[in-house]
Amino acid sequence: MIEKKRDVLSLIVAVLNEEESIDPFLTAINEDLKDLELDLELLFVDDGSTDKTVDKIMLAAKQDQRIKCIKLSRNFGKEAAMTAGIDHAIGDAVIPIDVDLQDPPSLIHDFVYYWKKGYDTVYGMRASRKDDKRSKRASAGMFYRVFNKLSHTSIPANAGDFRLMSRRVVDAIKNMPERNRFMKGMFAWPGYPSIGVEYHRPARHVGQTKWNFWKLWNFALDGLTSFSTWPLRVWSYIGGVIAFLSLVYMFFIVLRTIFLGVDWPGYASLMSAILFFGSIQLISIGVLGEYIGRLYIESKHRPIYIVEDIF
C-alpha cells in the first residue's frame, strides 16, 4: 500500500534585527507543534537585518532541514517581506507568524483543525486589548470601523496577519501585483470561507517593537487608500454642499443690496471665507496627491522586493 503524502504547512516569519528572538521562537515551535500531523516548512524572510539575525538562522538551518531563509537585499518593509514569503512558500497551507511569540504557536492546532473542516482562512482574533494604551485601543477600533464602513472589502476587527490560508487563497494573493500592499486587506479580498479564533495576545517575549505612531498612521492611510475610493469621492459631495451654501449666500447679498442698499463688507468675514475655501482646496489637493503618488509608484512596475540569497 502506498503511504499518503502528508500535507505541508509553511510558517512565514518576517524578521528585522531579531537575533534575540530566533532561539526562543524555534524552541516554542518545536515544543508546541511536535504533535502536529503535518510536515513543517519554517520560512524566514530577513528584511535587511543589520545584527546577527541571519547568522542565527543559518546556524539553526544547519541543524534543522525544515528551516529556510530568504535574505532580501535591503529593508523593504514587513508587507514586502511577507509577500516574498508567500511567493516562495511551498505549503498546502501558509501561516504568517511573528517571531516575538506574540502570535502563540499553540494556536496553530486550532487553525489546522478548522482548515481540515473546510475553511480556507482561519484568522486569530485578539480577545482583549486591555494591555494596550487607551489611545491605541481607541485608534485601532476607529480604524476598523472606518475601513469596514468605507471599503467593499471587510476585514475582521482585532485580527492581525496571524492566520492560516489555504493554497487557493495564497495563489489568489500571488496574482495581486500591486506595489502598495496592505496585507490585511489583501488576505481578506479573495473571499472563500473563513472563521476567526479568539486568543489572548501575550506580551512581547524579547526585543523591541519596530512600530511607532507615525508608522501605524501611514500603515492605516495605505490601507484606506488601497481599498477605498471614498476619500476621493467625498470631495464631490463637499463641493456640492459648499456650492449650494455659496449660492444661498449670493442670493442673500443680492437681496440685501436691493432692499437695504450697498454696505461695506467686513474684513474679518472676507478673510474667514478666503482661509476656509483655501484650506478646503489644499486638503482636497492633498487627497488627490495621495492617490496620484500611488499611481506613480504602481506605474514604475518596480519589483516589490529583491532577493539577495536563499539558503
C-alpha positions as a printed NumPy array, in Angstrom:
array([[  0.   ,   0.   ,   0.   ],
       [  1.313,   3.428,  -0.957],
       [  1.503,   5.764,   2.018],
       [ -0.365,   9.014,   1.514],
       [  1.908,  12.032,   1.439],
       [  1.348,  14.37 ,   4.379],
       [  0.269,  17.96 ,   3.853],
       [  2.887,  20.67 ,   4.252],
       [  2.331,  23.705,   6.46 ],
       [  4.546,  26.723,   5.754],
       [  5.249,  29.228,   8.514],
       [  6.349,  32.605,   7.133],
       [  8.464,  34.517,   9.639],
       [  9.454,  38.056,   8.571],
       [ 12.365,  39.274,  10.716],
       [ 14.282,  42.504,  11.139],
       [ 17.046,  42.675,  13.75 ],
       [ 15.572,  39.864,  15.826],
       [ 18.699,  37.943,  16.828],
       [ 17.444,  37.592,  20.407],
       [ 14.115,  36.143,  19.295],
       [ 15.24 ,  33.342,  16.952],
       [ 16.157,  30.696,  19.551],
       [ 13.099,  31.218,  21.829],
       [ 10.852,  31.136,  18.761],
       [ 12.283,  27.863,  17.451],
       [ 12.083,  26.338,  20.929],
       [  8.4  ,  27.277,  21.158],
       [  7.704,  25.916,  17.673],
       [  9.356,  22.578,  18.435],
       [  7.542,  22.293,  21.759],
       [  4.05 ,  23.431,  20.722],
       [  3.907,  21.796,  17.295],
       [  5.652,  18.5  ,  17.98 ],
       [  2.34 ,  16.602,  17.742],
       [  1.132,  18.378,  14.601],
       [  0.377,  15.783,  11.921],
       [  1.788,  17.93 ,   9.138],
       [  5.199,  18.474,   7.628],
       [  6.527,  21.902,   8.562],
       [  8.39 ,  24.434,   6.45 ],
       [  9.895,  27.245,   8.542],
       [ 10.493,  30.026,   6.047],
       [ 12.304,  33.023,   7.497],
       [ 12.427,  36.242,   5.458],
       [ 15.195,  38.585,   6.553],
       [ 14.16 ,  42.149,   5.767],
       [ 17.585,  43.779,   5.792],
       [ 18.753,  42.982,   9.322],
       [ 21.973,  44.639,  10.476],
       [ 22.605,  42.43 ,  13.513],
       [ 23.297,  38.681,  13.708],
       [ 19.766,  37.575,  12.808],
       [ 20.87 ,  35.89 ,   9.571],
       [ 23.762,  34.122,  11.315],
       [ 21.331,  32.753,  13.907],
       [ 19.013,  31.46 ,  11.182],
       [ 21.882,  29.917,   9.207],
       [ 23.091,  28.074,  12.301],
       [ 19.594,  26.781,  13.01 ],
       [ 19.143,  25.729,   9.362],
       [ 22.234,  23.522,   9.559],
       [ 20.615,  21.635,  12.433],
       [ 17.053,  21.53 ,  11.092],
       [ 16.296,  20.865,   7.426],
       [ 12.817,  22.354,   7.795],
       [ 14.323,  25.827,   8.182],
       [ 14.881,  28.001,   5.117],
       [ 15.755,  31.67 ,   4.804],
       [ 15.178,  34.285,   2.127],
       [ 17.573,  37.196,   2.587],
       [ 16.358,  40.418,   0.981],
       [ 18.925,  42.856,  -0.377],
       [ 17.749,  45.651,   1.973],
       [ 14.835,  46.66 ,   4.168],
       [ 11.692,  46.678,   2.016],
       [  9.137,  46.677,   4.857],
       [  7.128,  43.938,   6.51 ],
       [  4.457,  43.829,   3.798],
       [  7.092,  43.181,   1.121],
       [  8.823,  40.599,   3.32 ],
       [  5.565,  38.707,   3.808],
       [  4.995,  38.875,   0.063],
       [  8.397,  37.27 ,  -0.506],
       [  7.477,  34.51 ,   1.916],
       [  4.122,  33.902,   0.251],
       [  5.785,  33.766,  -3.179],
       [  8.311,  31.144,  -2.051],
       [  6.231,  29.036,   0.364],
       [  5.538,  25.503,  -0.845],
       [  2.95 ,  24.519,   1.775],
       [ -0.606,  23.345,   1.214],
       [ -1.422,  25.978,   3.828],
       [  0.539,  29.07 ,   4.843],
       [  0.689,  30.944,   8.156],
       [  2.424,  34.322,   8.617],
       [  3.63 ,  34.465,  12.216],
       [  5.656,  36.968,  14.247],
       [  8.943,  35.815,  15.73 ],
       [  8.367,  37.648,  19.035],
       [  5.902,  34.959,  20.239],
       [  3.027,  37.418,  20.474],
       [  1.425,  35.094,  17.946],
       [  1.246,  31.926,  20.094],
       [  2.331,  28.851,  18.075],
       [ -0.052,  26.664,  20.131],
       [ -2.989,  28.335,  18.357],
       [ -1.872,  26.742,  15.097],
       [ -3.536,  23.492,  16.214],
       [ -6.899,  25.304,  16.142],
       [ -6.071,  26.83 ,  12.775],
       [ -5.336,  23.414,  11.28 ],
       [ -8.491,  21.94 ,  12.835],
       [-10.746,  24.465,  11.101],
       [ -8.745,  24.205,   7.88 ],
       [ -9.422,  20.469,   7.835],
       [-13.096,  21.319,   8.386],
       [-13.13 ,  23.189,   5.07 ],
       [-12.271,  26.798,   5.938],
       [ -9.797,  28.465,   3.584],
       [ -8.83 ,  31.23 ,   6.006],
       [ -8.604,  30.857,   9.781],
       [ -7.531,  34.094,  11.44 ],
       [ -6.538,  34.854,  15.015],
       [ -8.643,  37.479,  16.815],
       [ -7.448,  39.265,  19.913],
       [ -9.954,  38.608,  22.674],
       [ -8.937,  41.762,  24.511],
       [ -6.776,  44.858,  24.1  ],
       [ -6.588,  45.656,  27.804],
       [ -2.779,  45.609,  27.724],
       [ -2.682,  48.33 ,  25.055],
       [ -2.7  ,  52.016,  25.861],
       [ -6.099,  53.683,  25.788],
       [ -5.093,  55.799,  22.786],
       [ -4.026,  52.719,  20.823],
       [ -7.251,  50.875,  21.658],
       [ -9.313,  53.852,  20.541],
       [ -7.358,  54.408,  17.315],
       [ -7.427,  50.699,  16.414],
       [-11.171,  50.484,  16.986],
       [-11.753,  53.626,  14.933],
       [ -9.599,  52.309,  12.073],
       [-11.527,  49.049,  11.757],
       [-14.886,  50.851,  11.899],
       [-13.903,  53.437,   9.309],
       [-12.214,  50.925,   6.995],
       [-15.137,  48.477,   7.007],
       [-17.6  ,  51.325,   6.511],
       [-15.82 ,  52.778,   3.503],
       [-14.308,  49.721,   1.823],
       [-16.013,  46.968,  -0.152],
       [-13.517,  44.532,   1.407],
       [-14.316,  43.915,   5.054],
       [-11.542,  42.962,   7.441],
       [-12.302,  41.43 ,  10.851],
       [-11.687,  43.709,  13.809],
       [ -8.731,  42.908,  16.081],
       [ -7.307,  40.413,  13.582],
       [ -3.681,  40.768,  12.539],
       [ -1.552,  38.939,   9.993],
       [ -1.502,  35.761,  12.108],
       [ -3.746,  33.401,  10.17 ],
       [ -3.838,  30.192,   8.169],
       [ -4.504,  30.469,   4.44 ],
       [ -5.198,  27.567,   2.128],
       [ -3.254,  27.136,  -1.074],
       [ -6.022,  28.626,  -3.214],
       [ -6.079,  31.773,  -1.063],
       [ -2.289,  32.005,  -1.355],
       [ -2.471,  31.586,  -5.135],
       [ -5.083,  34.35 ,  -5.328],
       [ -2.846,  36.712,  -3.336],
       [  0.118,  35.873,  -5.565],
       [ -1.949,  37.125,  -8.515],
       [ -2.332,  40.572,  -6.911],
       [  0.585,  42.603,  -8.327],
       [  0.195,  45.971,  -6.581],
       [  3.278,  47.59 ,  -5.068],
       [  1.457,  49.456,  -2.28 ],
       [  0.496,  46.424,  -0.263],
       [ -1.903,  46.385,   2.674],
       [ -1.743,  42.703,   3.563],
       [ -4.713,  42.633,   5.951],
       [ -6.949,  43.78 ,   3.112],
       [ -5.266,  41.501,   0.583],
       [ -5.738,  38.494,   2.858],
       [ -9.46 ,  39.236,   3.063],
       [-10.03 ,  40.207,  -0.58 ],
       [-10.148,  36.697,  -2.172],
       [-13.159,  35.734,  -0.064],
       [-13.632,  31.977,   0.431],
       [-14.94 ,  30.502,   3.706],
       [-13.226,  31.999,   6.747],
       [-13.533,  31.841,  10.509],
       [-11.921,  33.593,  13.449],
       [-10.334,  32.047,  16.541],
       [-10.05 ,  34.209,  19.647],
       [ -6.864,  34.226,  21.691],
       [ -5.133,  36.306,  24.332],
       [ -2.102,  38.035,  22.864],
       [  0.843,  37.783,  25.258],
       [  3.431,  40.481,  25.792],
       [  6.481,  40.546,  23.546],
       [  8.959,  37.917,  24.756],
       [ 12.227,  39.682,  23.863],
       [ 13.402,  42.576,  21.716],
       [ 11.763,  45.866,  20.809],
       [  8.772,  46.565,  18.591],
       [  9.561,  48.198,  15.235],
       [  6.248,  50.075,  15.145],
       [  5.552,  53.614,  16.317],
       [  2.661,  56.039,  15.948],
       [  3.915,  57.529,  12.675],
       [  4.397,  54.113,  11.051],
       [  0.952,  52.982,  12.232],
       [ -0.634,  56.168,  10.86 ],
       [  0.95 ,  55.648,   7.427],
       [  0.001,  51.984,   7.561],
       [ -3.648,  52.911,   8.165],
       [ -3.52 ,  55.503,   5.381],
       [ -2.119,  52.918,   2.963],
       [ -4.905,  50.521,   3.904],
       [ -7.686,  53.031,   3.352],
       [ -6.387,  54.343,   0.027],
       [ -5.61 ,  50.818,  -1.228],
       [ -9.133,  49.507,  -0.741],
       [-11.431,  52.535,  -0.973],
       [-12.019,  55.472,  -3.321],
       [-14.226,  57.201,  -0.755],
       [-11.585,  59.842,   0.148],
       [-11.732,  60.955,  -3.495],
       [-15.496,  60.702,  -3.9  ],
       [-16.322,  62.617,  -0.734],
       [-14.945,  65.835,  -2.221],
       [-17.689,  65.78 ,  -4.838],
       [-20.229,  65.936,  -2.02 ],
       [-18.26 ,  68.553,  -0.097],
       [-18.001,  70.656,  -3.261],
       [-21.73 ,  70.328,  -3.867],
       [-22.585,  71.422,  -0.331],
       [-20.21 ,  74.392,  -0.473],
       [-21.587,  75.417,  -3.887],
       [-25.136,  75.314,  -2.51 ],
       [-24.203,  77.386,   0.544],
       [-22.356,  79.851,  -1.691],
       [-25.437,  80.198,  -3.901],
       [-27.645,  80.823,  -0.871],
       [-25.212,  83.44 ,   0.423],
       [-25.065,  85.082,  -3.017],
       [-28.859,  85.464,  -3.087],
       [-28.703,  86.865,   0.432],
       [-26.163,  89.514,  -0.646],
       [-28.199,  90.445,  -3.745],
       [-31.469,  90.772,  -1.822],
       [-29.822,  92.734,   0.984],
       [-28.292,  95.124,  -1.538],
       [-31.65 ,  95.614,  -3.311],
       [-33.617,  96.33 ,  -0.148],
       [-31.017,  97.901,   2.156],
       [-28.522,  99.417,  -0.242],
       [-24.788,  98.855,  -0.579],
       [-22.723,  98.45 ,   2.554],
       [-19.052,  97.872,   3.202],
       [-18.207,  94.163,   3.732],
       [-16.176,  93.332,   6.846],
       [-12.53 ,  92.396,   6.676],
       [-12.971,  89.517,   9.152],
       [-15.724,  87.81 ,   7.169],
       [-13.754,  88.201,   3.929],
       [-10.604,  86.688,   5.387],
       [-12.562,  83.89 ,   7.042],
       [-14.084,  82.95 ,   3.685],
       [-10.707,  83.053,   1.92 ],
       [ -8.982,  80.953,   4.572],
       [-11.84 ,  78.457,   4.723],
       [-12.026,  77.827,   0.982],
       [ -8.248,  77.838,   0.711],
       [ -7.939,  75.132,   3.359],
       [-10.64 ,  73.056,   1.662],
       [ -8.75 ,  73.251,  -1.625],
       [ -5.44 ,  72.292,  -0.009],
       [ -6.98 ,  69.291,   1.753],
       [ -8.61 ,  68.087,  -1.468],
       [ -5.325,  68.529,  -3.353],
       [ -3.602,  66.526,  -0.605],
       [ -6.065,  63.646,  -1.014],
       [ -5.568,  63.72 ,  -4.776],
       [ -1.822,  63.697,  -4.18 ],
       [ -2.086,  60.513,  -2.062],
       [ -3.761,  58.645,  -4.914],
       [ -1.603,  60.158,  -7.646],
       [  1.51 ,  59.214,  -5.667],
       [  0.327,  55.618,  -5.502],
       [ -0.423,  55.605,  -9.232],
       [  3.096,  56.955,  -9.803],
       [  4.64 ,  54.126,  -7.776],
       [  2.488,  51.485,  -9.482],
       [  3.304,  52.796, -12.977],
       [  7.03 ,  52.157, -12.48 ],
       [  6.475,  48.396, -12.116],
       [  9.478,  48.02 ,  -9.864],
       [  9.782,  44.668,  -8.068],
       [  8.207,  44.52 ,  -4.636],
       [ 11.414,  43.081,  -3.193],
       [ 14.841,  41.85 ,  -4.295],
       [ 16.244,  38.571,  -3.046],
       [ 19.952,  38.618,  -2.234],
       [ 20.287,  34.972,  -1.179],
       [ 18.262,  31.872,  -0.319],
       [ 19.564,  29.134,   1.955]])
